[in-house]
């Protein structure tokens, strides 16, 4: 049923990530699907204007954040392969800089994902039934989205 499952990963949210990954791997095992992990590093350029930070400092921070995120996703793939007995070569990853909602939706199209599996924390009144990123992805996705809590 599924060939490619996209799992947006928030590296700082282990519980959200673990819950989403358990479901994604379960579904992937049923169809021998590929799993694609995706992490979006938040846009820090707005801080440059708001707080008059130097551009070079922000560019350096962004580069280091992207590199560190890639390292963490590689470690996560190794861990998943061992923990859930899923072939590491069936799991890919990508890290980009920008808005999580927009980048996840663009990545889903780029990799021709059949399903997005995303973790969501308990919502507040302002985000209604889902967290803000999950809500945005559900609202604008052109494919099915499984929200895991």
Short mmCIF file of C-alpha atoms in Angstrom, two decimals:
data_model
loop_
_atom_site.label_atom_id
_atom_site.label_comp_id
_atom_site.label_asym_id
_atom_site.label_seq_id
_atom_site.Cartn_x
_atom_site.Cartn_y
_atom_site.Cartn_z
CA UNK A 1 0.00 0.00 0.00
CA UNK A 2 2.81 2.42 0.89
CA UNK A 3 6.09 2.79 -0.96
CA UNK A 4 7.54 5.85 0.76
CA UNK A 5 6.68 7.10 4.22
CA UNK A 6 7.84 10.57 5.26
CA UNK A 7 8.46 11.09 8.98
CA UNK A 8 9.11 14.69 10.03
CA UNK A 9 11.50 14.54 12.98
CA UNK A 10 11.91 17.12 15.71
CA UNK A 11 15.33 16.25 17.07
CA UNK A 12 14.62 18.02 20.35
CA UNK A 13 11.39 16.05 20.93
CA UNK A 14 12.38 12.41 21.54
CA UNK A 15 8.92 11.27 22.62
CA UNK A 16 7.17 12.71 19.55
CA UNK A 17 9.80 11.24 17.28
CA UNK A 18 9.76 7.80 18.92
CA UNK A 19 5.97 7.51 18.76
CA UNK A 20 5.82 8.51 15.10
CA UNK A 21 8.71 6.23 14.16
CA UNK A 22 7.17 3.18 15.83
CA UNK A 23 4.05 3.61 13.71
CA UNK A 24 6.00 4.38 10.53
CA UNK A 25 8.19 1.31 10.91
CA UNK A 26 5.20 -0.91 11.61
CA UNK A 27 3.52 0.31 8.42
CA UNK A 28 6.74 0.13 6.41
CA UNK A 29 7.35 -3.49 7.44
CA UNK A 30 3.93 -4.47 6.10
CA UNK A 31 4.77 -3.19 2.62
CA UNK A 32 8.59 -3.18 2.61
CA UNK A 33 8.33 0.58 2.21
CA UNK A 34 11.08 3.17 2.39
CA UNK A 35 11.13 5.54 5.35
CA UNK A 36 12.38 9.08 4.84
CA UNK A 37 13.24 11.13 7.92
CA UNK A 38 13.10 14.89 7.58
CA UNK A 39 14.18 17.63 9.96
CA UNK A 40 13.69 21.34 9.43
CA UNK A 41 16.09 23.71 11.16
CA UNK A 42 14.14 26.85 12.13
CA UNK A 43 14.72 30.04 10.17
CA UNK A 44 17.01 32.23 12.28
CA UNK A 45 17.31 35.06 9.75
CA UNK A 46 14.45 36.92 11.40
CA UNK A 47 16.62 37.26 14.50
CA UNK A 48 19.16 39.11 12.41
CA UNK A 49 16.77 41.95 11.74
CA UNK A 50 14.98 41.86 15.08
CA UNK A 51 18.05 41.77 17.27
CA UNK A 52 20.73 43.17 14.94
CA UNK A 53 22.84 40.02 14.99
CA UNK A 54 25.67 39.90 12.53
CA UNK A 55 24.88 37.92 9.36
CA UNK A 56 28.16 35.94 9.42
CA UNK A 57 27.46 34.75 12.94
CA UNK A 58 23.98 33.57 11.92
CA UNK A 59 25.30 31.88 8.78
CA UNK A 60 27.85 30.01 10.88
CA UNK A 61 25.17 29.00 13.38
CA UNK A 62 22.90 27.76 10.59
CA UNK A 63 25.69 25.70 9.00
CA UNK A 64 26.57 24.09 12.33
CA UNK A 65 22.89 23.41 13.10
CA UNK A 66 22.43 21.68 9.74
CA UNK A 67 25.58 19.58 10.23
CA UNK A 68 24.61 18.59 13.77
CA UNK A 69 21.08 17.70 12.68
CA UNK A 70 22.44 15.45 9.94
CA UNK A 71 24.72 13.71 12.46
CA UNK A 72 21.78 13.14 14.80
CA UNK A 73 19.61 11.72 12.01
CA UNK A 74 22.41 9.32 10.96
CA UNK A 75 22.64 8.14 14.58
CA UNK A 76 18.85 7.76 14.68
CA UNK A 77 18.89 5.60 11.54
CA UNK A 78 21.53 3.31 13.03
CA UNK A 79 19.49 3.05 16.21
CA UNK A 80 16.26 2.31 14.31
CA UNK A 81 17.87 -0.39 12.21
CA UNK A 82 19.02 -2.19 15.34
CA UNK A 83 16.05 -1.50 17.64
CA UNK A 84 13.29 -2.34 15.16
CA UNK A 85 15.19 -4.72 12.89
CA UNK A 86 14.57 -2.61 9.82
CA UNK A 87 17.21 -2.37 7.07
CA UNK A 88 19.19 0.86 7.30
CA UNK A 89 19.29 1.06 3.51
CA UNK A 90 15.48 1.44 3.52
CA UNK A 91 15.78 4.60 5.67
CA UNK A 92 16.95 7.89 4.21
CA UNK A 93 17.07 11.41 5.62
CA UNK A 94 17.26 15.06 4.75
CA UNK A 95 17.77 18.25 6.72
CA UNK A 96 16.74 21.66 5.44
CA UNK A 97 16.59 25.19 6.74
CA UNK A 98 13.16 26.84 6.97
CA UNK A 99 9.55 26.61 8.08
CA UNK A 100 8.70 23.05 9.20
CA UNK A 101 5.24 22.99 7.60
CA UNK A 102 6.34 24.31 4.22
CA UNK A 103 9.51 22.22 4.07
CA UNK A 104 7.73 18.98 5.07
CA UNK A 105 5.06 19.49 2.42
CA UNK A 106 7.69 20.27 -0.24
CA UNK A 107 9.73 17.23 0.78
CA UNK A 108 6.65 14.99 0.55
CA UNK A 109 6.24 16.06 -3.07
CA UNK A 110 9.97 15.78 -3.85
CA UNK A 111 10.22 12.18 -2.66
CA UNK A 112 6.74 11.18 -3.89
CA UNK A 113 5.69 10.13 -0.39
CA UNK A 114 2.49 8.10 -0.01
CA UNK A 115 2.05 8.94 3.66
CA UNK A 116 3.29 11.41 6.25
CA UNK A 117 3.55 10.11 9.82
CA UNK A 118 3.95 12.95 12.30
CA UNK A 119 4.02 13.15 16.07
CA UNK A 120 1.88 15.73 17.85
CA UNK A 121 2.04 16.89 21.43
CA UNK A 122 -1.03 17.64 23.47
CA UNK A 123 -2.59 20.75 21.95
CA UNK A 124 -3.52 23.99 23.56
CA UNK A 125 -6.71 25.88 22.85
CA UNK A 126 -4.92 28.01 20.28
CA UNK A 127 -3.91 24.98 18.19
CA UNK A 128 -7.27 23.25 18.61
CA UNK A 129 -6.95 19.51 18.06
CA UNK A 130 -3.32 19.28 16.89
CA UNK A 131 -0.01 20.99 17.49
CA UNK A 132 0.71 23.92 15.18
CA UNK A 133 3.12 22.08 12.84
CA UNK A 134 0.97 18.96 12.66
CA UNK A 135 -2.12 21.08 12.09
CA UNK A 136 -0.49 22.97 9.23
CA UNK A 137 0.71 19.76 7.60
CA UNK A 138 -2.69 18.08 7.91
CA UNK A 139 -4.42 21.18 6.52
CA UNK A 140 -2.26 21.52 3.41
CA UNK A 141 -1.00 18.00 2.63
CA UNK A 142 -2.02 16.45 -0.67
CA UNK A 143 -1.48 12.94 0.72
CA UNK A 144 -2.66 11.05 3.78
CA UNK A 145 -1.27 12.12 7.15
CA UNK A 146 -1.17 9.92 10.23
CA UNK A 147 -0.91 11.98 13.41
CA UNK A 148 0.49 10.03 16.35
CA UNK A 149 0.30 10.97 20.01
#
